[in-house]
Tab-separated table of C-alpha atoms and ligand atoms in Angstrom:
chain	number	residue	atom	x	y	z
A	1	MET	CA	-33.898	7.188	13.092
A	2	SER	CA	-31.907	4.536	14.919
A	3	SER	CA	-28.844	2.648	13.750
A	4	GLN	CA	-29.085	-1.092	14.220
A	5	LYS	CA	-26.304	-3.617	13.778
A	6	LYS	CA	-26.629	-5.700	10.625
A	7	SER	CA	-26.759	-9.488	11.055
A	8	ASP	CA	-23.568	-10.886	12.599
A	9	SER	CA	-22.263	-11.972	9.199
A	10	ILE	CA	-21.490	-8.375	8.182
A	11	ALA	CA	-21.557	-6.629	11.619
A	12	SER	CA	-17.817	-6.094	11.297
A	13	LEU	CA	-18.429	-4.027	8.126
A	14	ASP	CA	-21.240	-1.550	8.626
A	15	GLN	CA	-24.524	-1.033	10.456
A	16	MET	CA	-27.997	-0.198	9.133
A	17	ALA	CA	-29.766	3.140	9.547
A	18	LYS	CA	-33.468	2.654	10.205
A	19	PHE	CA	-36.020	5.328	9.179
A	20	THR	CA	-39.678	5.264	10.170
A	21	PHE	CA	-42.104	7.410	8.127
A	22	THR	CA	-45.715	8.030	9.065
A	23	LYS	CA	-47.844	9.110	6.071
A	24	ASN	CA	-51.670	9.150	5.943
A	25	GLY	CA	-51.620	7.422	9.327
A	26	ILE	CA	-49.604	4.525	7.953
A	27	GLU	CA	-46.209	3.866	9.570
A	28	GLN	CA	-43.449	2.528	7.296
A	29	THR	CA	-39.918	1.592	8.297
A	30	PHE	CA	-36.957	1.466	5.895
A	31	GLU	CA	-33.337	0.457	6.443
A	32	PHE	CA	-30.275	1.824	4.650
A	33	PRO	CA	-26.621	0.802	4.989
A	34	LEU	CA	-24.622	2.980	7.425
A	35	LEU	CA	-21.131	3.291	5.940
A	36	SER	CA	-18.055	4.174	7.967
A	37	GLN	CA	-15.357	6.628	6.827
A	38	THR	CA	-11.665	6.331	7.676
A	39	LEU	CA	-12.172	9.712	9.376
A	40	GLY	CA	-15.317	11.800	9.858
A	41	PRO	CA	-19.011	11.126	10.494
A	42	GLU	CA	-20.739	7.929	9.357
A	43	VAL	CA	-22.523	8.061	5.997
A	44	ILE	CA	-26.066	6.848	5.249
A	45	ASP	CA	-26.058	5.151	1.848
A	46	ILE	CA	-29.293	6.443	0.291
A	47	ARG	CA	-28.647	5.308	-3.283
A	48	GLU	CA	-31.796	3.148	-3.123
A	49	LEU	CA	-33.943	5.657	-1.197
A	50	TYR	CA	-36.176	6.565	-4.148
A	51	THR	CA	-36.619	3.010	-5.465
A	52	LYS	CA	-37.339	1.733	-1.922
A	53	THR	CA	-39.495	4.583	-0.557
A	54	GLY	CA	-40.589	6.792	-3.480
A	55	TYR	CA	-39.027	9.748	-1.621
A	56	LEU	CA	-36.256	12.097	-2.846
A	57	THR	CA	-33.934	14.132	-0.602
A	58	TYR	CA	-33.555	17.922	-0.860
A	59	ASP	CA	-30.163	19.407	0.054
A	60	PRO	CA	-29.434	22.740	-1.730
A	61	GLY	CA	-25.666	23.369	-1.772
A	62	PHE	CA	-25.080	19.750	-0.713
A	63	THR	CA	-24.514	20.734	2.917
A	64	SER	CA	-25.139	17.147	4.119
A	65	THR	CA	-24.550	15.143	0.954
A	66	ALA	CA	-21.492	13.114	-0.023
A	67	SER	CA	-21.226	13.033	-3.818
A	68	CYS	CA	-18.479	10.433	-4.070
A	69	GLU	CA	-15.934	8.303	-2.271
A	70	SER	CA	-12.424	9.761	-2.220
A	71	SER	CA	-9.087	8.982	-0.548
A	72	ILE	CA	-7.270	12.155	-1.582
A	73	THR	CA	-8.145	14.860	0.971
A	74	PHE	CA	-9.895	14.998	4.329
A	75	VAL	CA	-11.058	18.170	6.097
A	76	ASP	CA	-12.303	18.283	9.694
A	77	GLY	CA	-13.987	21.673	10.061
A	78	GLU	CA	-14.297	21.507	13.850
A	79	GLN	CA	-10.641	20.555	14.384
A	80	GLY	CA	-9.303	22.780	11.598
A	81	LEU	CA	-7.632	19.669	10.160
A	82	LEU	CA	-6.619	19.339	6.491
A	83	LEU	CA	-4.964	16.092	5.355
A	84	HIS	CA	-3.749	15.111	1.898
A	85	ARG	CA	-3.512	11.299	1.702
A	86	GLY	CA	-3.143	11.386	5.519
A	87	TYR	CA	-0.395	14.035	5.710
A	88	SER	CA	-1.162	17.352	7.447
A	89	ILE	CA	-1.184	20.499	5.317
A	90	GLN	CA	1.267	22.071	7.777
A	91	ASP	CA	3.862	19.312	7.230
A	92	LEU	CA	3.427	19.415	3.463
A	93	ALA	CA	3.496	23.237	3.208
A	94	ASN	CA	6.564	23.543	5.453
A	95	HIS	CA	8.636	20.637	4.117
A	96	CYS	CA	7.660	19.813	0.513
A	97	ASP	CA	8.186	21.018	-2.995
A	98	PHE	CA	4.916	21.587	-4.884
A	99	LEU	CA	5.535	18.734	-7.332
A	100	GLU	CA	6.143	16.379	-4.370
A	101	VAL	CA	2.624	17.225	-3.182
A	102	ALA	CA	1.328	16.860	-6.750
A	103	TYR	CA	2.804	13.355	-6.869
A	104	LEU	CA	1.235	12.577	-3.461
A	105	LEU	CA	-2.216	13.728	-4.616
A	106	LEU	CA	-1.957	11.823	-7.900
A	107	TYR	CA	-0.441	8.554	-6.673
A	108	GLY	CA	-1.195	8.404	-2.928
A	109	GLU	CA	2.375	8.329	-1.599
A	110	ILE	CA	5.070	10.970	-1.082
A	111	PRO	CA	7.759	10.233	-3.719
A	112	ASN	CA	11.255	9.093	-2.817
A	113	GLN	CA	14.148	10.972	-4.414
A	114	SER	CA	14.190	9.006	-7.675
A	115	GLN	CA	10.391	9.046	-8.024
A	116	HIS	CA	10.409	12.815	-7.405
A	117	GLU	CA	13.110	13.389	-10.035
A	118	LYS	CA	11.367	11.150	-12.600
A	119	PHE	CA	8.050	12.927	-11.980
A	120	GLU	CA	9.703	16.339	-12.420
A	121	GLU	CA	11.164	15.167	-15.738
A	122	ASN	CA	7.717	13.970	-16.861
A	123	ILE	CA	6.284	17.375	-16.058
A	124	ILE	CA	8.964	19.712	-17.410
A	125	VAL	CA	8.925	18.184	-20.906
A	126	HIS	CA	5.376	19.544	-21.229
A	127	THR	CA	5.826	23.124	-19.969
A	128	MET	CA	5.791	24.674	-23.452
A	129	LEU	CA	2.615	25.300	-25.458
A	130	HIS	CA	1.980	24.451	-29.106
A	131	GLU	CA	3.232	27.562	-30.942
A	132	GLN	CA	-0.146	28.099	-32.628
A	133	LEU	CA	-1.782	28.410	-29.200
A	134	ILE	CA	0.284	31.558	-28.759
A	135	ASN	CA	-1.786	33.157	-31.548
A	136	PHE	CA	-4.897	32.351	-29.487
A	137	TYR	CA	-3.962	35.177	-27.093
A	138	GLN	CA	-4.031	37.749	-29.890
A	139	GLY	CA	-7.798	37.347	-30.074
A	140	PHE	CA	-8.330	38.759	-26.571
A	141	ARG	CA	-8.467	42.431	-25.625
A	142	ARG	CA	-5.392	43.487	-23.642
A	143	ASP	CA	-7.669	44.322	-20.699
A	144	ALA	CA	-9.392	40.910	-20.681
A	145	HIS	CA	-9.483	39.408	-17.188
A	146	PRO	CA	-6.784	36.688	-17.157
A	147	MET	CA	-9.315	34.179	-15.810
A	148	ALA	CA	-11.333	34.670	-19.021
A	149	ILE	CA	-8.183	33.878	-20.971
A	150	MET	CA	-7.467	30.817	-18.801
A	151	VAL	CA	-10.950	29.386	-19.399
A	152	GLY	CA	-10.582	29.935	-23.146
A	153	VAL	CA	-7.043	28.676	-23.631
A	154	VAL	CA	-7.357	25.621	-21.337
A	155	GLY	CA	-10.665	24.682	-22.949
A	156	ALA	CA	-8.934	24.861	-26.354
A	157	LEU	CA	-6.076	22.496	-25.406
A	158	SER	CA	-8.062	19.462	-26.591
A	159	ALA	CA	-7.854	20.964	-30.101
A	160	PHE	CA	-4.078	20.593	-29.990
A	161	TYR	CA	-3.376	17.433	-28.000
A	162	HIS	CA	-5.417	14.705	-29.697
A	163	ASP	CA	-3.139	11.943	-28.359
A	164	SER	CA	-4.343	12.427	-24.757
A	165	LEU	CA	-8.118	12.381	-25.121
A	166	ASP	CA	-8.963	8.668	-24.923
A	167	LEU	CA	-10.282	8.266	-21.362
A	168	LYS	CA	-10.210	4.477	-21.636
A	169	ASP	CA	-6.426	4.547	-22.068
A	170	PRO	CA	-4.669	5.069	-18.684
A	171	GLU	CA	-1.517	6.229	-20.467
A	172	GLN	CA	-3.449	8.953	-22.284
A	173	ARG	CA	-5.134	9.959	-19.018
A	174	GLU	CA	-1.718	10.283	-17.406
A	175	LEU	CA	-0.330	12.226	-20.382
A	176	ALA	CA	-3.276	14.669	-20.202
A	177	SER	CA	-2.663	15.039	-16.442
A	178	TYR	CA	1.011	15.859	-16.956
A	179	ARG	CA	0.244	18.317	-19.750
A	180	LEU	CA	-2.302	20.175	-17.621
A	181	ILE	CA	-0.057	20.390	-14.549
A	182	ALA	CA	2.931	21.447	-16.677
A	183	LYS	CA	1.192	23.970	-18.911
A	184	MET	CA	-0.967	25.885	-16.413
A	185	PRO	CA	1.910	28.083	-15.169
A	186	SER	CA	2.921	28.845	-18.793
A	187	ILE	CA	-0.672	29.681	-19.825
A	188	ALA	CA	-1.101	31.817	-16.690
A	189	ALA	CA	2.151	33.752	-17.133
A	190	MET	CA	1.357	34.332	-20.808
A	191	ALA	CA	-2.032	35.795	-19.834
A	192	TYR	CA	-0.197	38.278	-17.606
A	193	LYS	CA	2.462	39.128	-20.214
A	194	TYR	CA	-0.271	39.696	-22.797
A	195	SER	CA	-2.125	42.067	-20.456
A	196	VAL	CA	0.974	44.252	-19.973
A	197	GLY	CA	2.088	44.131	-23.589
A	198	GLN	CA	5.364	42.344	-22.861
A	199	PRO	CA	6.752	39.418	-24.891
A	200	PHE	CA	5.962	35.899	-23.673
A	201	MET	CA	8.840	34.256	-21.806
A	202	TYR	CA	9.449	30.574	-22.495
A	203	PRO	CA	9.792	28.243	-19.493
A	204	ARG	CA	13.289	27.498	-18.188
A	205	ASN	CA	13.232	23.811	-17.281
A	206	GLU	CA	16.222	23.920	-14.985
A	207	LEU	CA	14.058	25.943	-12.572
A	208	LYS	CA	11.670	24.505	-9.946
A	209	TYR	CA	7.906	24.836	-10.585
A	210	ALA	CA	7.345	28.062	-8.599
A	211	GLU	CA	10.663	29.567	-9.780
A	212	ASN	CA	9.787	28.812	-13.402
A	213	PHE	CA	6.445	30.556	-12.978
A	214	LEU	CA	8.122	33.665	-11.526
A	215	HIS	CA	10.618	33.599	-14.400
A	216	MET	CA	7.833	33.458	-17.017
A	217	MET	CA	5.944	36.211	-15.185
A	218	PHE	CA	8.720	38.737	-14.569
A	219	ALA	CA	11.714	37.987	-16.804
A	220	LEU	CA	12.300	40.098	-19.916
A	221	PRO	CA	14.445	39.404	-22.989
A	222	SER	CA	16.318	42.609	-22.182
A	223	TYR	CA	17.760	41.583	-18.810
A	224	ASP	CA	18.697	38.493	-16.827
A	225	TYR	CA	15.963	38.039	-14.200
A	226	GLN	CA	17.079	36.479	-10.900
A	227	VAL	CA	14.369	34.619	-8.956
A	228	ASN	CA	14.214	35.711	-5.297
A	229	LYS	CA	14.523	32.415	-3.410
A	230	THR	CA	12.398	33.602	-0.464
A	231	VAL	CA	9.666	34.726	-2.834
A	232	ALA	CA	9.848	31.390	-4.688
A	233	ARG	CA	9.615	29.545	-1.359
A	234	ALA	CA	6.532	31.575	-0.414
A	235	LEU	CA	4.921	30.895	-3.788
A	236	ASN	CA	5.722	27.191	-3.496
A	237	LYS	CA	3.938	27.212	-0.114
A	238	ILE	CA	0.955	29.109	-1.573
A	239	PHE	CA	0.675	26.555	-4.392
A	240	ILE	CA	0.694	23.676	-1.876
A	241	LEU	CA	-1.929	25.365	0.343
A	242	HIS	CA	-4.271	25.751	-2.643
A	243	ALA	CA	-3.709	22.334	-4.254
A	244	ASP	CA	-6.839	20.440	-3.188
A	245	HIS	CA	-9.743	20.685	-0.765
A	246	GLU	CA	-12.232	17.775	-0.976
A	247	GLN	CA	-15.390	18.337	-3.044
A	248	ASN	CA	-15.455	22.166	-3.160
A	249	ALA	CA	-17.493	23.914	-5.849
A	250	SER	CA	-14.842	23.860	-8.581
A	251	THR	CA	-13.731	20.282	-7.884
A	252	SER	CA	-17.355	19.128	-7.909
A	253	THR	CA	-17.739	20.954	-11.231
A	254	VAL	CA	-14.762	19.077	-12.669
A	255	ARG	CA	-16.147	15.749	-11.419
A	256	LEU	CA	-19.602	16.464	-12.818
A	257	ALA	CA	-18.163	17.516	-16.186
A	258	GLY	CA	-15.914	14.447	-16.177
A	259	SER	CA	-18.821	12.118	-15.349
A	260	SER	CA	-20.193	12.713	-18.860
A	261	ALA	CA	-16.808	11.552	-20.285
A	262	ALA	CA	-15.923	15.072	-21.448
A	263	ASN	CA	-12.231	15.400	-22.289
A	264	PRO	CA	-9.897	16.328	-19.405
A	265	PHE	CA	-8.987	19.755	-20.805
A	266	ALA	CA	-12.669	20.737	-21.038
A	267	CYS	CA	-13.239	19.444	-17.492
A	268	ILE	CA	-10.412	21.549	-16.068
A	269	ALA	CA	-11.705	24.577	-18.006
A	270	SER	CA	-15.072	24.077	-16.261
A	271	GLY	CA	-13.271	24.021	-12.905
A	272	ILE	CA	-11.522	27.304	-13.742
A	273	ALA	CA	-14.880	28.875	-14.585
A	274	SER	CA	-16.372	27.773	-11.252
A	275	LEU	CA	-13.338	28.829	-9.219
A	276	TRP	CA	-13.586	32.367	-10.662
A	277	GLY	CA	-16.644	33.186	-8.563
A	278	PRO	CA	-16.028	35.636	-5.652
A	279	ALA	CA	-17.735	33.200	-3.252
A	280	HIS	CA	-14.995	30.674	-4.118
A	281	GLY	CA	-11.538	31.226	-5.592
A	282	GLY	CA	-12.308	34.781	-6.682
A	283	ALA	CA	-12.381	35.759	-2.995
A	284	ASN	CA	-8.618	36.404	-2.808
A	285	GLU	CA	-8.936	39.205	-5.368
A	286	ALA	CA	-12.138	40.403	-3.638
A	287	VAL	CA	-10.328	40.558	-0.251
A	288	LEU	CA	-7.741	43.022	-1.573
A	289	ASN	CA	-10.452	45.127	-3.209
A	290	MET	CA	-12.359	45.107	0.093
A	291	LEU	CA	-9.282	46.098	2.132
A	292	LYS	CA	-8.600	48.939	-0.312
A	293	GLU	CA	-12.235	50.087	0.006
A	294	ILE	CA	-12.065	49.977	3.808
A	295	GLY	CA	-8.837	51.966	3.527
A	296	LYS	CA	-8.254	52.687	7.224
A	297	LYS	CA	-8.865	51.051	10.615
A	298	GLU	CA	-11.430	53.699	11.547
A	299	ARG	CA	-13.771	52.403	8.820
A	300	ILE	CA	-13.683	48.738	9.952
A	301	PRO	CA	-16.842	49.010	12.150
A	302	GLU	CA	-18.789	50.456	9.187
A	303	PHE	CA	-17.943	47.434	7.021
A	304	LEU	CA	-18.550	44.914	9.809
A	305	ASN	CA	-22.015	46.427	10.239
A	306	ARG	CA	-22.621	46.101	6.501
A	307	ALA	CA	-21.521	42.433	6.642
A	308	LYS	CA	-24.095	41.831	9.401
A	309	ASP	CA	-26.888	43.740	7.655
A	310	LYS	CA	-29.111	41.228	5.849
A	311	THR	CA	-30.425	43.981	3.572
A	312	ASP	CA	-26.846	44.663	2.387
A	313	PRO	CA	-25.376	42.112	-0.071
A	314	PHE	CA	-21.881	42.935	1.241
A	315	ARG	CA	-20.051	40.024	2.850
A	316	LEU	CA	-16.691	40.126	4.607
A	317	MET	CA	-14.557	38.597	1.876
A	318	GLY	CA	-12.018	36.024	3.060
A	319	PHE	CA	-14.226	35.181	6.043
A	320	GLY	CA	-16.420	32.108	6.528
A	321	HIS	CA	-16.307	28.618	5.153
A	322	ARG	CA	-18.763	25.827	4.482
A	323	ILE	CA	-16.700	23.347	6.490
A	324	TYR	CA	-14.198	25.185	8.723
A	325	LYS	CA	-16.012	26.417	11.834
A	326	ASN	CA	-13.027	27.222	14.069
A	327	PHE	CA	-10.177	28.197	11.787
A	328	ASP	CA	-8.847	27.416	8.315
A	329	PRO	CA	-5.388	25.853	8.848
A	330	ARG	CA	-4.269	27.288	5.531
A	331	ALA	CA	-5.051	30.822	6.717
A	332	VAL	CA	-2.906	30.201	9.821
A	333	VAL	CA	0.072	29.123	7.672
A	334	LEU	CA	-0.415	32.065	5.286
A	335	LYS	CA	-0.677	34.578	8.133
A	336	GLU	CA	2.686	33.340	9.452
A	337	SER	CA	4.148	33.538	5.926
A	338	CYS	CA	3.003	37.147	5.547
A	339	HIS	CA	5.522	38.302	8.130
A	340	GLU	CA	8.357	36.290	6.499
A	341	VAL	CA	7.634	37.461	2.953
A	342	LEU	CA	7.059	41.129	3.822
A	343	GLU	CA	10.385	41.157	5.644
A	344	ALA	CA	12.138	39.340	2.791
A	345	VAL	CA	10.924	41.835	0.210
A	346	GLY	CA	11.821	44.713	2.512
A	347	VAL	CA	8.281	45.865	3.194
A	348	LYS	CA	8.444	46.882	6.831
A	349	ASN	CA	4.845	47.892	7.417
A	350	ASN	CA	2.415	46.892	4.701
A	351	PRO	CA	-0.710	49.016	5.402
A	352	LEU	CA	-3.049	46.407	3.914
A	353	PHE	CA	-1.534	43.670	6.110
A	354	GLU	CA	-1.851	45.893	9.191
A	355	LEU	CA	-5.465	46.613	8.219
A	356	ALA	CA	-6.167	42.901	7.675
A	357	LEU	CA	-4.712	42.014	11.102
A	358	GLU	CA	-6.894	44.681	12.768
A	359	LEU	CA	-9.975	43.597	10.801
A	360	GLU	CA	-9.416	39.972	11.877
A	361	ARG	CA	-8.871	41.035	15.506
A	362	ILE	CA	-12.075	43.067	15.671
A	363	ALA	CA	-14.214	40.571	13.702
A	364	LEU	CA	-13.158	37.632	15.892
A	365	GLN	CA	-14.387	39.552	18.952
A	366	ASP	CA	-17.749	40.372	17.341
A	367	ASP	CA	-20.764	38.319	18.498
A	368	TYR	CA	-22.115	37.948	14.941
A	369	PHE	CA	-18.899	36.367	13.663
A	370	ILE	CA	-18.513	34.269	16.791
A	371	GLU	CA	-22.100	32.995	16.661
A	372	LYS	CA	-21.932	32.186	12.927
A	373	LYS	CA	-18.411	30.735	13.314
A	374	LEU	CA	-16.900	32.987	10.665
A	375	PHE	CA	-13.105	32.935	10.613
A	376	PRO	CA	-10.456	33.984	8.083
A	377	ASN	CA	-10.229	31.406	5.288
A	378	VAL	CA	-7.422	30.629	2.852
A	379	ASP	CA	-8.235	33.722	0.786
A	380	PHE	CA	-7.919	36.278	3.578
A	381	TYR	CA	-4.119	36.476	3.735
A	382	SER	CA	-3.050	34.963	0.411
A	383	GLY	CA	-3.649	38.188	-1.498
A	384	ILE	CA	-1.394	40.202	0.805
A	385	ILE	CA	1.514	37.844	0.121
A	386	LEU	CA	0.795	37.726	-3.606
A	387	GLN	CA	0.710	41.527	-3.787
A	388	ALA	CA	3.939	41.751	-1.768
A	389	ILE	CA	5.752	39.468	-4.258
A	390	GLY	CA	4.545	41.578	-7.161
A	391	ILE	CA	1.669	39.483	-8.470
A	392	PRO	CA	-1.004	41.828	-9.894
A	393	LEU	CA	-4.470	41.645	-8.346
A	394	SER	CA	-6.106	40.270	-11.493
A	395	MET	CA	-3.750	37.260	-11.346
A	396	PHE	CA	-4.614	36.162	-7.784
A	397	THR	CA	-7.368	33.724	-8.772
A	398	VAL	CA	-5.274	32.577	-11.721
A	399	LEU	CA	-2.615	31.391	-9.262
A	400	PHE	CA	-5.302	29.621	-7.275
A	401	ALA	CA	-6.315	27.853	-10.525
A	402	VAL	CA	-2.690	26.924	-11.313
A	403	ALA	CA	-2.335	25.269	-7.900
A	404	ARG	CA	-5.817	23.728	-7.828
A	405	THR	CA	-5.248	22.061	-11.215
A	406	VAL	CA	-3.262	19.386	-9.349
A	407	GLY	CA	-6.283	18.696	-7.144
A	408	TRP	CA	-8.760	18.839	-10.002
A	409	VAL	CA	-6.668	16.405	-12.082
A	410	SER	CA	-6.222	14.037	-9.114
A	411	GLN	CA	-9.949	14.051	-8.347
A	412	TRP	CA	-10.829	13.635	-12.029
A	413	ARG	CA	-8.539	10.590	-12.303
A	414	GLU	CA	-10.010	9.098	-9.129
A	415	MET	CA	-13.534	9.572	-10.507
A	416	ILE	CA	-12.702	8.030	-13.908
A	417	ALA	CA	-11.163	4.999	-12.183
A	418	ASP	CA	-14.076	4.607	-9.708
A	419	PRO	CA	-16.021	1.449	-10.694
A	420	VAL	CA	-19.280	2.813	-9.274
A	421	GLN	CA	-19.065	6.247	-10.883
A	422	LYS	CA	-21.892	7.146	-13.255
A	423	ILE	CA	-22.977	10.334	-14.957
A	424	GLY	CA	-23.897	12.895	-12.314
A	425	ARG	CA	-27.565	13.801	-12.600
A	426	PRO	CA	-29.096	15.349	-9.425
A	427	ARG	CA	-32.906	15.371	-8.993
A	428	GLN	CA	-34.890	18.483	-7.995
A	429	ARG	CA	-37.802	19.663	-5.872
A	430	TYR	CA	-40.233	20.902	-8.573
A	431	ILE	CA	-42.281	23.945	-7.516
A	432	GLY	CA	-43.485	25.043	-10.966
A	433	PRO	CA	-47.050	24.824	-12.418
A	434	SER	CA	-48.904	21.519	-12.931
A	435	GLN	CA	-49.774	20.539	-16.498
A	436	ARG	CA	-52.153	23.086	-18.020
A	437	GLN	CA	-54.190	23.749	-21.169
A	438	PHE	CA	-52.297	25.285	-24.103
A	439	ASN	CA	-54.284	28.096	-25.784
A	440	PRO	CA	-53.478	29.437	-29.253
A	441	VAL	CA	-52.312	33.041	-29.291
A	442	LYS	CA	-55.764	34.375	-30.377
A	443	GLU	CA	-57.277	32.956	-27.150
A	444	ARG	CA	-54.598	34.221	-24.707
B	1	SDX	C1	-12.914	28.989	-0.860
B	1	SDX	O1	-15.430	24.749	-0.267
B	1	SDX	C2	-14.126	24.944	-0.180
B	1	SDX	O2	-13.361	24.131	0.291
B	1	SDX	C3	-13.666	26.276	-0.795
B	1	SDX	C4	-12.190	26.605	-0.607
B	1	SDX	C5	-11.290	25.635	-1.390
B	1	SDX	O3	-10.121	25.482	-1.007
B	1	SDX	O4	-11.768	25.127	-2.432
B	1	SDX	O5	-11.851	26.555	0.762
B	1	SDX	C6	-11.858	27.992	-1.154
B	1	SDX	O6	-13.810	29.157	-1.659
B	1	SDX	C7	-12.883	29.729	0.464
B	1	SDX	C8	-14.117	30.676	0.640
B	1	SDX	C9	-13.819	31.989	-0.087
B	1	SDX	N1	-15.040	32.837	-0.109
B	1	SDX	C10	-15.135	33.971	0.636
B	1	SDX	O7	-14.282	34.332	1.450
B	1	SDX	C11	-16.414	34.769	0.364
B	1	SDX	C12	-17.039	35.206	1.696
B	1	SDX	N2	-17.547	33.974	2.370
B	1	SDX	C13	-18.944	33.645	2.198
B	1	SDX	O8	-19.495	33.970	0.961
B	1	SDX	C14	-19.305	32.276	2.782
B	1	SDX	O9	-18.748	32.225	4.035
B	1	SDX	C15	-18.952	31.022	2.025
B	1	SDX	C16	-19.469	31.023	0.630
B	1	SDX	C17	-17.469	30.817	1.997
B	1	SDX	C18	-19.560	29.821	2.777
B	1	SDX	O10	-20.922	29.964	2.695
B	1	SDX	P1	-21.914	28.888	3.369
B	1	SDX	O11	-21.214	27.801	4.030
B	1	SDX	O12	-22.915	28.513	2.341
B	1	SDX	O13	-22.517	29.693	4.507
B	1	SDX	P2	-23.794	30.556	4.377
B	1	SDX	O14	-23.718	31.410	3.142
B	1	SDX	O15	-24.983	29.658	4.537
B	1	SDX	O16	-23.639	31.517	5.640
B	1	SDX	C19	-24.066	31.082	6.914
B	1	SDX	C20	-24.431	32.380	7.621
B	1	SDX	C21	-25.371	33.249	6.778
B	1	SDX	O17	-26.129	34.037	7.688
B	1	SDX	P3	-27.651	33.498	8.034
B	1	SDX	O18	-28.365	33.318	6.706
B	1	SDX	O19	-27.468	32.206	8.781
B	1	SDX	O20	-28.229	34.610	8.881
B	1	SDX	O21	-23.234	33.165	7.810
B	1	SDX	C22	-23.342	34.374	7.067
B	1	SDX	C23	-24.453	34.193	6.046
B	1	SDX	O22	-25.051	35.434	5.742
B	1	SDX	N3	-22.047	34.576	6.416
B	1	SDX	C24	-21.428	35.745	6.310
B	1	SDX	C25	-20.226	35.458	5.657
B	1	SDX	N4	-20.147	34.150	5.371
B	1	SDX	C26	-21.290	33.597	5.843
B	1	SDX	N5	-21.763	36.980	6.707
B	1	SDX	C27	-20.873	37.965	6.443
B	1	SDX	N6	-19.675	37.789	5.816
B	1	SDX	C28	-19.336	36.546	5.415
B	1	SDX	N7	-18.173	36.354	4.796
C-alpha cells in the first residue's frame, strides 16, 4: 500500500491510500481517501471498500477499526495521554469539579462561573426519582447485585419520563441527558440502601455531586451525617477519572444501541450491562477479589505464573489495556490518591494497598508483562480507594457506571447529531455450512 497525494485541488485536505490486490493472476489497484486526525494515526476511509472491490475487512474486537468520528476524548496509548476536549486528565482530575468536566464533555468547553452554576441548577432539579420507581426496588432480592438493579431501573426510566424521548427534539435530548446524569447517583445509592435494608435517603441539593452521593449512601434518618471533605474530594476525582474513554466496549454499546434510535434511557442501560463485565468495568471489583485471594506477598509469584499460563483462564485483573501500552495515566493519578485518602481516613497501612504495590512492582519487572506491555489500568487502584472510603465491593462497578454515564450521554448526543451516522450493522466472516438439502425427519 502506498499513500499518494490527491490532485492539487484537494492536496491540502487529505491524501489517497492505494491498495494493489493480485487475485487469479490479475492485479487490481484501488484508492481510498486517507483522512487525517487532529491527533493520532491517519485513517483509511474504507466505507466504499465493498462496493468498489467486493472485499470485506475482518477485525475482531475492532483493534484497527474506527467506528465513528468524535471530538470528545483522545487517548494516546504509547504516550499514556488522555485528553477530554483537549484538556489533560491530570489537569481536570486535580483542578475540576465533576460537573465542570460533565459540562466540558457535553458542550466542548470548560464552563465559566455562571455557566457552571446554571448547569448545576439544571442537574440538581432532577436528582429525585419518580416516587413509583421506588417501588421498583421492592421486586429485587436484597442480595441482588446492584449492577443488576442499575440495569433494570435505568432501563425502566423511559416508562416514567415520556417528555424526554423524542430524539428529533434537541430540548428533549438535553432533558434526558440531565435526568440521566442527575439520577444515576440516586439510583445507585438506593441500590446500596436496599441491599443493606436501610431506608432510602433523598438527595440534598445544597451538596456537590460527590458529596450528595456520599450523603445518600451513608446518611441515616437517625443521625446527622457529615460528609468527609477529603473523601468527597477523592470521590470527585474518581468520578472524573472514569467519565469517558473514547470508544470502549460500553460506549460502543451505547452508540450501537442509539444508532437504532432506541430511547436514551434504554441506551444507557445497555452501556451499564456492557460495563459490568470483568474484562471492562467489572475489573475494579475483580481486582479486590483477586488481592484478597492472593492474601500475602509470598503468594504473588504463584498468581503471576497463573496469569502467564495459557491453560489457566486466570488473568491479572487491573492489568493490561487495549490502548495503553506504557501506563494508564488514570492509574498514576489514583495511585497517588491512595496515599492521600488512606492517610485522611486514618488507615496507616492498608494491607491490600501494600499487596497491590508489591504486586505491581514484581509484575513490572517480569518479562511476560514487559513483553506484552501489561501495566496497571484505571481499575487496579480505584478499588483500594473505594474500599478505604467505605464503599462496599459490590458497588465499585456501580460507581464506574455513575461516572461513565456522563461519557455515554456525551457520546450518544454526538452520535445523534452526526449527519453521517447510520444504524450500526457490522458484517461478518461466515464460516458455517454452504446451502444443503433439507430432509424430513423420517429420512434423517
Ligand atoms: C477498562 O477500552 C477501554 O478504554 C476500557 C477502560 C475504560 O475506561 O472504558 O479503560 C476500562 O475496561 C480497563 C480494563 C479493565 N480490565 C481488566 O483489568 C481485566 C484484565 N485485563 C485483560 O482482560 C486485558 O488486558 C484487556 C481486556 C483489558 C485488554 O485486552 P486486549 O487488548 O484484547 O488484549 P488481549 O486480550 O489480546 O491480550 C494481549 C495478550 C494476550 O496474550 P497472547 O494471546 O498474545 O499470548 O496479553 C495477555 C493476553 O493473554 N494479557 C494478559 C492480561 N491482559 C492481556 N495476561 C495476563 N493478565 C492480563 N491482565
